[in-house]
PDB file of C-alpha atoms in Angstrom:
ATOM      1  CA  UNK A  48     -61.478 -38.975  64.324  1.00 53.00           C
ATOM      2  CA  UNK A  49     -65.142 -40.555  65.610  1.00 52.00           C
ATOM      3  CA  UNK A  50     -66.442 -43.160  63.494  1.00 57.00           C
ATOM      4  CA  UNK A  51     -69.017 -45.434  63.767  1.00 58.00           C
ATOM      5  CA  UNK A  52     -68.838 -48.691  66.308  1.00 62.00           C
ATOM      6  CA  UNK A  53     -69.312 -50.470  63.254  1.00 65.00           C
ATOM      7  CA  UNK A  54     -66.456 -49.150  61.784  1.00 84.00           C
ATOM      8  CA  UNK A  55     -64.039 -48.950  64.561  1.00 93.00           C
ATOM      9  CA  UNK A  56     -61.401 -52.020  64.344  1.00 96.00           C
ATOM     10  CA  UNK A  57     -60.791 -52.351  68.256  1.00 97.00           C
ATOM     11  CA  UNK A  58     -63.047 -53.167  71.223  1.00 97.00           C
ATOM     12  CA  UNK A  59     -63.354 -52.594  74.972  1.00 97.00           C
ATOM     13  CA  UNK A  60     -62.794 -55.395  77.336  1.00 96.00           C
ATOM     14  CA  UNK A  61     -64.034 -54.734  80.923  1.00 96.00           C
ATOM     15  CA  UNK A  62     -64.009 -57.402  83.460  1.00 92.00           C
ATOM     16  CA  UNK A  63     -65.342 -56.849  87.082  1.00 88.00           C
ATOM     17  CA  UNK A  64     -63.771 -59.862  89.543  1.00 88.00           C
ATOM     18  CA  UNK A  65     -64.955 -60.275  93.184  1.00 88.00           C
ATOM     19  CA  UNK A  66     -62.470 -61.282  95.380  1.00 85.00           C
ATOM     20  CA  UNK A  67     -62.789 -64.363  98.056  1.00 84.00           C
ATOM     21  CA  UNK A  68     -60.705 -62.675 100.778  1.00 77.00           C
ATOM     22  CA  UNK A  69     -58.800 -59.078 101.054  1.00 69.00           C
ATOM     23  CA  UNK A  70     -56.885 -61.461 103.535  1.00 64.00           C
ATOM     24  CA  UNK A  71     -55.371 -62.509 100.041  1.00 64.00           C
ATOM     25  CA  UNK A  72     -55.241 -58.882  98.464  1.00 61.00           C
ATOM     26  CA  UNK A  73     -51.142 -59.132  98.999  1.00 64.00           C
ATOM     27  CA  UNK A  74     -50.813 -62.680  97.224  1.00 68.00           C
ATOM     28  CA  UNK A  75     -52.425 -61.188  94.369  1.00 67.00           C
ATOM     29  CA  UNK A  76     -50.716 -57.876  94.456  1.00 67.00           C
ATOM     30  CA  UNK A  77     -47.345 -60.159  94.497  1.00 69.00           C
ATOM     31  CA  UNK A  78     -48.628 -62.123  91.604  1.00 67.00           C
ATOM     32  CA  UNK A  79     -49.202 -59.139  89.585  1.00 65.00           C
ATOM     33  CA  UNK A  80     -46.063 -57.548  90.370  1.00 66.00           C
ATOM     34  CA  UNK A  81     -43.816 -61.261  89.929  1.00 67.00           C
ATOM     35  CA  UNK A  82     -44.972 -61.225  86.810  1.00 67.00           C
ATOM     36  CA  UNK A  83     -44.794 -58.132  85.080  1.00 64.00           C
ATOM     37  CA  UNK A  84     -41.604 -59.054  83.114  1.00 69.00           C
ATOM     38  CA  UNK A  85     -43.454 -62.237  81.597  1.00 76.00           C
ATOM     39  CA  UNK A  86     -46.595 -60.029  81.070  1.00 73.00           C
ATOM     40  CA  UNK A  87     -44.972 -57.213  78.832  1.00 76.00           C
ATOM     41  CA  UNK A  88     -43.332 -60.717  76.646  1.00 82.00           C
ATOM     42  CA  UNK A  89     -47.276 -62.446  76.668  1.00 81.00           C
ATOM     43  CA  UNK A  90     -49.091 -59.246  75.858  1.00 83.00           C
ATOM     44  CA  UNK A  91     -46.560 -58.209  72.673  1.00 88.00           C
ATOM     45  CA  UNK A  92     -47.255 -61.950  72.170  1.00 86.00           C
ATOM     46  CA  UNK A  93     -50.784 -61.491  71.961  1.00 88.00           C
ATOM     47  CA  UNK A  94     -50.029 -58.721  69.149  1.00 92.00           C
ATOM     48  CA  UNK A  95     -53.718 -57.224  69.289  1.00 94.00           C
ATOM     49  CA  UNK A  96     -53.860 -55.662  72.980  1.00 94.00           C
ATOM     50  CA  UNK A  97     -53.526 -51.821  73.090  1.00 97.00           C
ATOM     51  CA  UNK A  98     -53.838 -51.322  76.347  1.00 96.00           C
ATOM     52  CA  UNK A  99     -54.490 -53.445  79.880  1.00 93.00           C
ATOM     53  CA  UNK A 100     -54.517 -52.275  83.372  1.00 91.00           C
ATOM     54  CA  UNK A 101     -55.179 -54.461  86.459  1.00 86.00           C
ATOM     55  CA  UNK A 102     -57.298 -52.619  89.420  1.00 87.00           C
ATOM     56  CA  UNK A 103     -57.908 -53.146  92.697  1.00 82.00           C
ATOM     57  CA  UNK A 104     -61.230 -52.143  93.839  1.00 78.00           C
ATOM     58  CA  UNK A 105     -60.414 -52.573  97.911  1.00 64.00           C
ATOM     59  CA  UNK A 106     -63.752 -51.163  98.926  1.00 66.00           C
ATOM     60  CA  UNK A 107     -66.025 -53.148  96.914  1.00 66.00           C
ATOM     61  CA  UNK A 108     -64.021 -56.570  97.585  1.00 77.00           C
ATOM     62  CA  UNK A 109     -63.336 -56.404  93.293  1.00 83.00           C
ATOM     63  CA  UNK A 110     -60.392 -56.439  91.115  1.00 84.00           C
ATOM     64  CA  UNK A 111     -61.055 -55.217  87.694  1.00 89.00           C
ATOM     65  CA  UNK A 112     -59.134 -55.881  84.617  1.00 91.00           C
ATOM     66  CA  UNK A 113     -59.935 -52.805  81.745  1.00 95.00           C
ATOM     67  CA  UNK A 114     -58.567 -53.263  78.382  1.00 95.00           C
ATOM     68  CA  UNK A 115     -58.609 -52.231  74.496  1.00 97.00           C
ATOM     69  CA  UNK A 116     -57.982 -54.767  71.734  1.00 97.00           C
ATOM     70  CA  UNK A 117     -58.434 -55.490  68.174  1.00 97.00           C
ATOM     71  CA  UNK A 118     -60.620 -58.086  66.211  1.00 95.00           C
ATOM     72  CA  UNK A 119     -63.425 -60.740  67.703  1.00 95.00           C
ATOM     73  CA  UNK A 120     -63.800 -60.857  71.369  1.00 95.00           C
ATOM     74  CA  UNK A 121     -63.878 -65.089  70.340  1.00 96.00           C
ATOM     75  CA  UNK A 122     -59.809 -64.495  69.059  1.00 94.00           C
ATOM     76  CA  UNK A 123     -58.915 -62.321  71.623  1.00 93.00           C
ATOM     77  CA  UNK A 124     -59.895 -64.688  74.005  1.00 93.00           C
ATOM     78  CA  UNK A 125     -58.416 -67.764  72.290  1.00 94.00           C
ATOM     79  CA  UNK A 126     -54.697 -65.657  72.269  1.00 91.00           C
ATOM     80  CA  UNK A 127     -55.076 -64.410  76.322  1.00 88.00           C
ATOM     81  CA  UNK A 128     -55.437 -68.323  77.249  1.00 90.00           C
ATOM     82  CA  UNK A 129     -52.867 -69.216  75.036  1.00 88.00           C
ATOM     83  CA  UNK A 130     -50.357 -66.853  76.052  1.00 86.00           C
ATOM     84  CA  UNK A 131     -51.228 -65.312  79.304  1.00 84.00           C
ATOM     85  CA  UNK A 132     -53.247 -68.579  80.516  1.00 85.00           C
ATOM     86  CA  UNK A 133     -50.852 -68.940  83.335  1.00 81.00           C
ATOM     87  CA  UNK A 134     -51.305 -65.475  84.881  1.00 79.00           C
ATOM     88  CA  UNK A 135     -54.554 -66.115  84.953  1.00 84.00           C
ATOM     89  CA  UNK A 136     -54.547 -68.658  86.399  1.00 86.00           C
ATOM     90  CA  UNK A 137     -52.998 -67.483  89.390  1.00 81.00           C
ATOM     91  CA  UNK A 138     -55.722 -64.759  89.720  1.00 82.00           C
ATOM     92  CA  UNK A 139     -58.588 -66.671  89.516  1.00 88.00           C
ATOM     93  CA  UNK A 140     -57.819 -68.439  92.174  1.00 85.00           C
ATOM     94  CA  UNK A 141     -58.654 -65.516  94.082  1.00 85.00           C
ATOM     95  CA  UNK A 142     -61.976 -64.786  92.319  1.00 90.00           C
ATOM     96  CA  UNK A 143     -65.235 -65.954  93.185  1.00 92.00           C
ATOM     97  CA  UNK A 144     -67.190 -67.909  90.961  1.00 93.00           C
ATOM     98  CA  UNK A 145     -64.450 -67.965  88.265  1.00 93.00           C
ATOM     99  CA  UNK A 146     -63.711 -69.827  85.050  1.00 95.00           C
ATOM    100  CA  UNK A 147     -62.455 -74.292  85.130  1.00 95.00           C
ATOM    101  CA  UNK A 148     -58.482 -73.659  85.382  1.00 95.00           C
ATOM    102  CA  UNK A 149     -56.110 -74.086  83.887  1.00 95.00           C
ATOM    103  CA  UNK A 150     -57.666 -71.351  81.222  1.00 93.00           C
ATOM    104  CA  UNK A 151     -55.241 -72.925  78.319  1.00 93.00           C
ATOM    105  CA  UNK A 152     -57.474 -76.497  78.576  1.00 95.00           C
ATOM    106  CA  UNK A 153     -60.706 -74.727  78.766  1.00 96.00           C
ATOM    107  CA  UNK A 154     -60.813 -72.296  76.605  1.00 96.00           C
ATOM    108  CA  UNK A 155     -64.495 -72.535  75.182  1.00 97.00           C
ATOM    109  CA  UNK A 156     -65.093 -72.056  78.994  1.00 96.00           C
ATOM    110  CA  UNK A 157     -62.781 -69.181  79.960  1.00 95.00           C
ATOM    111  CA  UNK A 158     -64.695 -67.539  76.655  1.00 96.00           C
ATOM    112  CA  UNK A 159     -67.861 -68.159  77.909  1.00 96.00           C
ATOM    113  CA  UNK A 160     -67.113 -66.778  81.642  1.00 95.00           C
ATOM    114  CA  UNK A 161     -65.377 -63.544  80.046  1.00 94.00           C
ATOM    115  CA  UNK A 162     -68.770 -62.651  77.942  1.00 95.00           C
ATOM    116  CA  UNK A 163     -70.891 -62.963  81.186  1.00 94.00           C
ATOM    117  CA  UNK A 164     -68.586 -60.724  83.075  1.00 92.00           C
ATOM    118  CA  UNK A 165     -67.940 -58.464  80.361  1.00 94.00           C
ATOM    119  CA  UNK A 166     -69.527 -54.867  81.406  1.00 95.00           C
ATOM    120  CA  UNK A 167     -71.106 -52.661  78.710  1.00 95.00           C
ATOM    121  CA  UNK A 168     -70.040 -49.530  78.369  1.00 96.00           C
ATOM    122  CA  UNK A 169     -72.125 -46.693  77.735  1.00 95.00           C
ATOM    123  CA  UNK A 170     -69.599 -45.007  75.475  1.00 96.00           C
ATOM    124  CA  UNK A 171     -66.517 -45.896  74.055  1.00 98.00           C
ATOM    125  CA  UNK A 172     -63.476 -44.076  72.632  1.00 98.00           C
ATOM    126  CA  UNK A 173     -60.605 -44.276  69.954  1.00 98.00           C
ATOM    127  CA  UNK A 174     -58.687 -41.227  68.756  1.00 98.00           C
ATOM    128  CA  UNK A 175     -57.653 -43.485  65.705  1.00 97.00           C
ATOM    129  CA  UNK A 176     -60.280 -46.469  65.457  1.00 97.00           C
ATOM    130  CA  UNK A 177     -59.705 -47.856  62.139  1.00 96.00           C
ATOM    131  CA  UNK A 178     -55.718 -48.292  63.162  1.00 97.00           C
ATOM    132  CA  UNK A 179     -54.701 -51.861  64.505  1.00 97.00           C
ATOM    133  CA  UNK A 180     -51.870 -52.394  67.272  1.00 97.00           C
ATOM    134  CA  UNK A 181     -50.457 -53.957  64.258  1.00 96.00           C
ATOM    135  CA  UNK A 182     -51.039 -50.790  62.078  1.00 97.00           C
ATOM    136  CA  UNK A 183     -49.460 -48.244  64.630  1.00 97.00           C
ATOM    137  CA  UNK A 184     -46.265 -50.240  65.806  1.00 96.00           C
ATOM    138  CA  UNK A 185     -45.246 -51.228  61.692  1.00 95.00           C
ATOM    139  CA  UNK A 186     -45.793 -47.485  60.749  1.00 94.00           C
ATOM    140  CA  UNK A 187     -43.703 -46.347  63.442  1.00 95.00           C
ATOM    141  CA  UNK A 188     -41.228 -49.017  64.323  1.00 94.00           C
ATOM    142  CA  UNK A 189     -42.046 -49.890  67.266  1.00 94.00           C
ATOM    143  CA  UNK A 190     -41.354 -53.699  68.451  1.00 90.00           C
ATOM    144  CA  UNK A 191     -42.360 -53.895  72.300  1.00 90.00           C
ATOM    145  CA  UNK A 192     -44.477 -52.556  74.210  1.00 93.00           C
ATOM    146  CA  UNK A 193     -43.864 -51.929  78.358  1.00 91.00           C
ATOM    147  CA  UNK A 194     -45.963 -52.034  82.078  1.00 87.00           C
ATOM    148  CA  UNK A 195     -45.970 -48.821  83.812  1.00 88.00           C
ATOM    149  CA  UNK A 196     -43.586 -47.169  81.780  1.00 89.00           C
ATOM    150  CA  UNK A 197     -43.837 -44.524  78.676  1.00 91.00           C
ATOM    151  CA  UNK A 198     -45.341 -41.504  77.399  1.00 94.00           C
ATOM    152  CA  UNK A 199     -48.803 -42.266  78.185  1.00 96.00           C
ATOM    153  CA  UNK A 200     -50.587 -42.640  81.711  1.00 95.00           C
ATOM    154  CA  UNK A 201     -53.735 -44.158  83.115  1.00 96.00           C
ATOM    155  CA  UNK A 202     -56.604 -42.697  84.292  1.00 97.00           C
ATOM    156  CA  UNK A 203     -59.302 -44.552  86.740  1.00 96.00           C
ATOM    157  CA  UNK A 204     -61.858 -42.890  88.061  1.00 95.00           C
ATOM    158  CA  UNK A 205     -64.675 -44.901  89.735  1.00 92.00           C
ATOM    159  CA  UNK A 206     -67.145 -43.160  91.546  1.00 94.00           C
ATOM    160  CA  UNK A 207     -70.555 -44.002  93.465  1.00 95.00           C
ATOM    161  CA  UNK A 208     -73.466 -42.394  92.396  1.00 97.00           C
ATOM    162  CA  UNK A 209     -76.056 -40.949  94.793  1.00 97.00           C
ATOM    163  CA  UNK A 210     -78.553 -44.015  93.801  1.00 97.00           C
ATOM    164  CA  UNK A 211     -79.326 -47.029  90.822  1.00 97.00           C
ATOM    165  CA  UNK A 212     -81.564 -44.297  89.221  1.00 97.00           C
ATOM    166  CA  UNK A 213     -78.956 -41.348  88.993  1.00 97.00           C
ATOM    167  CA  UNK A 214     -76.537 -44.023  87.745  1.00 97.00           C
ATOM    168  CA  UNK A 215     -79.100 -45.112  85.054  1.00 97.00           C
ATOM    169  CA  UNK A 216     -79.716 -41.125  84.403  1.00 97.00           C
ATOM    170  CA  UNK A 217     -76.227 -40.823  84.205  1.00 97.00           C
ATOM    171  CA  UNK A 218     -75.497 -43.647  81.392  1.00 97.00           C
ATOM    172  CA  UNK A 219     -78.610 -42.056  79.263  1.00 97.00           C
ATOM    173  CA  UNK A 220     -77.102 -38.628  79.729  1.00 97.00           C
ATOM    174  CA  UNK A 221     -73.465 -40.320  78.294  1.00 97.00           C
ATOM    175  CA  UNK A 222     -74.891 -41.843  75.789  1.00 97.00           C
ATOM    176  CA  UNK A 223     -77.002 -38.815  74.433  1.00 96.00           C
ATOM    177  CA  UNK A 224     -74.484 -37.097  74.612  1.00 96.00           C
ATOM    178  CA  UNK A 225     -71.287 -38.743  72.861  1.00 97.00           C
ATOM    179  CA  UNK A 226     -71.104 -37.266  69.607  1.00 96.00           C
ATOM    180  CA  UNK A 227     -70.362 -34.244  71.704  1.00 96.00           C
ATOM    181  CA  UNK A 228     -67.727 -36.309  73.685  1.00 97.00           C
ATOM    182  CA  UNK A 229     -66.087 -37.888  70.373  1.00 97.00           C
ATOM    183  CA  UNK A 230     -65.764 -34.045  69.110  1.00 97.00           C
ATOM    184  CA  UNK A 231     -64.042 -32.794  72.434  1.00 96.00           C
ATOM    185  CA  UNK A 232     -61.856 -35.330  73.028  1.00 97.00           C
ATOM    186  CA  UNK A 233     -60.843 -35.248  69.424  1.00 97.00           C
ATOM    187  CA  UNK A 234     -60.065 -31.480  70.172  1.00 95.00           C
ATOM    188  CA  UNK A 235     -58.416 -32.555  73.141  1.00 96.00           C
ATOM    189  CA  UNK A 236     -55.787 -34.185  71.027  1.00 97.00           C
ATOM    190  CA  UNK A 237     -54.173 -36.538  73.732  1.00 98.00           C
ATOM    191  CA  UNK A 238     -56.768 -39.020  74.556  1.00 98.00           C
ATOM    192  CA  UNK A 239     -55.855 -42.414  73.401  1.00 98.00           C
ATOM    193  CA  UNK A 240     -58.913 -44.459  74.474  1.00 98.00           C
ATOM    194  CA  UNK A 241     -62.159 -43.410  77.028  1.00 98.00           C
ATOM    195  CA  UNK A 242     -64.743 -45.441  78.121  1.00 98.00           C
ATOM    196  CA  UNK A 243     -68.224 -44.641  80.686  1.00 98.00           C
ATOM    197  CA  UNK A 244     -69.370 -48.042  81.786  1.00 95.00           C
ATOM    198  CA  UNK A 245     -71.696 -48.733  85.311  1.00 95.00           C
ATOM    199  CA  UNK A 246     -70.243 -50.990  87.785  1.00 90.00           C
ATOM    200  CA  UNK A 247     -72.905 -52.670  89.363  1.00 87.00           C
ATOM    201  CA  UNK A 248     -75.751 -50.514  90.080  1.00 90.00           C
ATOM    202  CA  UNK A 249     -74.712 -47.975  92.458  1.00 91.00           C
ATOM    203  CA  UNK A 250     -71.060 -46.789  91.067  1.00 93.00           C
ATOM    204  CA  UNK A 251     -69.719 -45.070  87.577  1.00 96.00           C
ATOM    205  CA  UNK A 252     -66.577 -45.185  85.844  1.00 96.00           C
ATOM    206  CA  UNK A 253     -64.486 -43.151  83.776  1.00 97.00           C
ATOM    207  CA  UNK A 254     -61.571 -45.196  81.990  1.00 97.00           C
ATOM    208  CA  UNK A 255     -58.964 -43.515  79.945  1.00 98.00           C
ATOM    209  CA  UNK A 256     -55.259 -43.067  78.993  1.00 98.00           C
ATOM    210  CA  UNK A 257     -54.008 -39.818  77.720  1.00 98.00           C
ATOM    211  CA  UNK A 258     -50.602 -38.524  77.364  1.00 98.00           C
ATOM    212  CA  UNK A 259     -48.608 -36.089  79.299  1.00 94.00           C
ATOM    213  CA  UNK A 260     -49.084 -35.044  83.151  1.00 94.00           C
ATOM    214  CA  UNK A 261     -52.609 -35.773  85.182  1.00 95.00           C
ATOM    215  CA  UNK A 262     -52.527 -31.440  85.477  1.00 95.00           C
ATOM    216  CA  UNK A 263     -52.013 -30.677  82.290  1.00 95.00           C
ATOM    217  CA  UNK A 264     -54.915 -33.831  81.408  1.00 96.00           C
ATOM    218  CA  UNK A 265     -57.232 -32.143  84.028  1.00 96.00           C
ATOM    219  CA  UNK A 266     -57.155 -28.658  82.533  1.00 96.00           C
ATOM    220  CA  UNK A 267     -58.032 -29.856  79.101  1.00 95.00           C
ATOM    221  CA  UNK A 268     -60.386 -31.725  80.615  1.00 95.00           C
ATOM    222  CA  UNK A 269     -62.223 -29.014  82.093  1.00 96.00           C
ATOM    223  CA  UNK A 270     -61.699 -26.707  79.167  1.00 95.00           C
ATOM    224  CA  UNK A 271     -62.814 -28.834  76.285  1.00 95.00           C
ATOM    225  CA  UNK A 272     -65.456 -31.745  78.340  1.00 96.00           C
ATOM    226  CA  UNK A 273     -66.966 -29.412  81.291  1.00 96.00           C
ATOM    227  CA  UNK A 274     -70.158 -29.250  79.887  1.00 95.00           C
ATOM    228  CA  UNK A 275     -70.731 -33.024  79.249  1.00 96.00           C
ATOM    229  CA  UNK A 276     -69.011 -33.781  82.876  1.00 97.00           C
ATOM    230  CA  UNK A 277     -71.853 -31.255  84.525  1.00 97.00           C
ATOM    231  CA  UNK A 278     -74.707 -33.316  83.741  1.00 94.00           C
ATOM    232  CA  UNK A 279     -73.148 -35.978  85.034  1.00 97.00           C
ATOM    233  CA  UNK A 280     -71.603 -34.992  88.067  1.00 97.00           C
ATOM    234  CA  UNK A 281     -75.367 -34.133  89.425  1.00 96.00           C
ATOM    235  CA  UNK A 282     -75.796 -37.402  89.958  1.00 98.00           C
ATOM    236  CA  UNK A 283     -72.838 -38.515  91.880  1.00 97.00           C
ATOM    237  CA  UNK A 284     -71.977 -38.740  95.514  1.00 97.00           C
ATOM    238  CA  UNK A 285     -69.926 -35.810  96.715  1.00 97.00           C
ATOM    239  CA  UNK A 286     -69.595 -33.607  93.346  1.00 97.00           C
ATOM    240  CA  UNK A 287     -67.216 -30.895  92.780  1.00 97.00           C
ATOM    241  CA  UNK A 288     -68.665 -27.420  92.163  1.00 97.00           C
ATOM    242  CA  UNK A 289     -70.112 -26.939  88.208  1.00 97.00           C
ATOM    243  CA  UNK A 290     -70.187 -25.432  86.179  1.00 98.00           C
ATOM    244  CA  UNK A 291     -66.349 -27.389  85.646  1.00 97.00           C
ATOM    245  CA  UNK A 292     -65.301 -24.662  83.358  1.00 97.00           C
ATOM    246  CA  UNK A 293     -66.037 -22.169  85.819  1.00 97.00           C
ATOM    247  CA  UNK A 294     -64.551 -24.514  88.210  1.00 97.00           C
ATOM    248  CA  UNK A 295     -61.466 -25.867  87.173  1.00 96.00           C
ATOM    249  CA  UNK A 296     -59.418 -26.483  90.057  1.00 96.00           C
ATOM    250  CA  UNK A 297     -62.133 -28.113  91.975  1.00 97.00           C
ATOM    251  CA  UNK A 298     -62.342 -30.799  89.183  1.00 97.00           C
ATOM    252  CA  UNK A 299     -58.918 -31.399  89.113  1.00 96.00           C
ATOM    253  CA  UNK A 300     -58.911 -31.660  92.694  1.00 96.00           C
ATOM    254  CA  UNK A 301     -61.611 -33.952  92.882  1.00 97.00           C
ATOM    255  CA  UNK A 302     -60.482 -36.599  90.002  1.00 96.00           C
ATOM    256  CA  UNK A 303     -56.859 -36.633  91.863  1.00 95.00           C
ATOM    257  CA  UNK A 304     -58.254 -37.537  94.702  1.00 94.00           C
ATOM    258  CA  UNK A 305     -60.169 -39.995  93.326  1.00 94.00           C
ATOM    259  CA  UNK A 306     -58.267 -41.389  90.420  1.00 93.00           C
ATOM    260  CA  UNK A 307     -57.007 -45.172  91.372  1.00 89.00           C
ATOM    261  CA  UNK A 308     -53.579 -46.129  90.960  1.00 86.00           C
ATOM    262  CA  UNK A 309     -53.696 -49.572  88.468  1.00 87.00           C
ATOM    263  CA  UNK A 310     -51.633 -52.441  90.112  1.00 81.00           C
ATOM    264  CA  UNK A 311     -50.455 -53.157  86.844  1.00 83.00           C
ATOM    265  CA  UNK A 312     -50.693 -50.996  82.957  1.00 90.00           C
ATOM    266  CA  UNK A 313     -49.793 -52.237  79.684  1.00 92.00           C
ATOM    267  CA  UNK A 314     -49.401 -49.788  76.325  1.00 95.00           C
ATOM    268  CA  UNK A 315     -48.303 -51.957  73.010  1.00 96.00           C
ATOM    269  CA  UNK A 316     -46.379 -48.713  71.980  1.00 97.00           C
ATOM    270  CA  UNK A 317     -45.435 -46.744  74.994  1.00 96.00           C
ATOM    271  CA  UNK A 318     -43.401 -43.776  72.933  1.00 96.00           C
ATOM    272  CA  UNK A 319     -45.844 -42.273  71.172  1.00 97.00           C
ATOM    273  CA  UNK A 320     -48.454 -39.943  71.742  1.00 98.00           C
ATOM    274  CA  UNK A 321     -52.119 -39.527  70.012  1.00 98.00           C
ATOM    275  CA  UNK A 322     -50.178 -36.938  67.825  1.00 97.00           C
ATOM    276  CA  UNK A 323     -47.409 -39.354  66.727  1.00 97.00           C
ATOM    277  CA  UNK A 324     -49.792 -41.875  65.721  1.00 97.00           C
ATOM    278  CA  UNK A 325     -52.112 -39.723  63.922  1.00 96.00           C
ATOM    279  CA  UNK A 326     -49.284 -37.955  61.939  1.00 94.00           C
ATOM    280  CA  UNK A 327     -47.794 -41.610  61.152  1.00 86.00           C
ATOM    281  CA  UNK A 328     -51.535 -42.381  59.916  1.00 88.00           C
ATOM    282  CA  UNK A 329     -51.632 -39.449  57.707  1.00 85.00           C
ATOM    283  CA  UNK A 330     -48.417 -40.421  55.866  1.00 82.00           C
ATOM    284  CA  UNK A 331     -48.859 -43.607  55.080  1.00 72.00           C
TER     285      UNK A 331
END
């Protein structure tokens, strides 16, 4: 289902936050929990936001906020600080250097702050790019979405590599290399969305969500992507063995240990799987 970026109808948002104080890491852990009812009600409000998950990066003093939506990065914007302005708010607080609050009163602002903190990736997937939130729920009937909750689950992998030029040799080897990506994970079947992006210059990340359990996830993984991840892994801190395929179990080991838990995950329709949507496509 690969198609070109030009193509593709959504876009990946990916915003990397450093944190005042860690003395403060439970006030914003409270925040994010307090207000997970009103989130789910702002984010179907938003009606372009596939998926959102709030991190916390504890040993690089960073919260990170990873998401998928549809349309300019301009609108997007314009909806978050008219619906979810308040959340924010309470966040960025926290954050060093952040946007004038309250967002809702400065959005040209909060827009401008989001594009200089917004982290390229170095590639990007969509089993079913040309398909808006808006496409997927009419076609299937679904009306609200849900936080930590449904079919699908997150992954977040974020590991350091062994220096800034492994992590640079890493990106080029990703991005030569995606076609071959797009093609496995299409084979895969139950990736939703996957994105490679640098934090920094010293640490990589691998951001997903797939359906069904993390084992299950892993094994495809290693059957179907082994060969891309082996490149890759040379260049980290603390690889498992490779060749993956060869390897399984080691992988799987070594993305479960690593693989951090989101304070908070959004999905805009949490009952159906890659599958579902793609079959839903197909008869319309």
């Amino acid at each position: 289902m690969s198609t070109p970026a030009t193509d593709r109808v959504m876009s990946p948002a990916s915003l990397i936050m450093p944190i005042k104080s860690w003395l403060q890491v439970k006030e914003l852990d409270a925040i994010v929990q307090l207000t997970t009812r009103s989130s789910i009600e702002q984010s179907d409000a938003v009606g372009t936001l596939h998926f959102a998950r709030w991190v916390d990066l504890h040993d690089h003093n960073q919260i990170v906020f990873f998401s998928s939506f549809d349309g300019s990065l301009r609108k997007y914007i314009e909806d978050f600080a008219k619906y979810m302005g308040a959340t924010f708010d309470m966040l960025f607080k926290h954050v060093v250097n952040g946007p004038p609050l309250p967002c809702a009163k400065n959005v040209d602002a909060f827009y401008d702050w989001i594009v200089a903190n917004n982290l390229p990736v170095s590639g990007y997937y969509s089993a079913y790019p040309t398909l808006t939130v808006q496409d997927i729920r009419s076609r299937a009937g679904v009306v609200k979405g849900a936080v930590n909750s449904g079919l699908q689950s997150p992954l977040t992998l974020i590991v350091p590599a062994k220096s800034p030029e492994h992590l640079a040799a890493a990106s080029q080897l990703i991005t030569q290399s995606w076609p071959k990506f797009e093609e496995a994970a299409d084979a895969v079947g139950t990736i939703h969305f996957a994105r490679f992006l640098p934090l920094g210059t010293s640490v990589l990340a691998y951001i997903s969500e797939f359906d069904g359990t993390l084992e299950n996830h892993l094994q495809d993984l290693s059957t179907r992507l082994g060969p891309f991840f082996d490149g890759i892994l040379d260049n980290l801190v603390d690889p498992p063995s490779t060749p993956v395929q060869k390897n399984s179990q080691g992988f799987a080991k070594w993305i479960s240990a690593r693989n951090g838990k989101p304070w908070w995950s959004y999905s805009a329709y949490p009952t159906l799987t890659v599958q579902d949507i793609r079959g839903k496509a197909k008869a319309a």
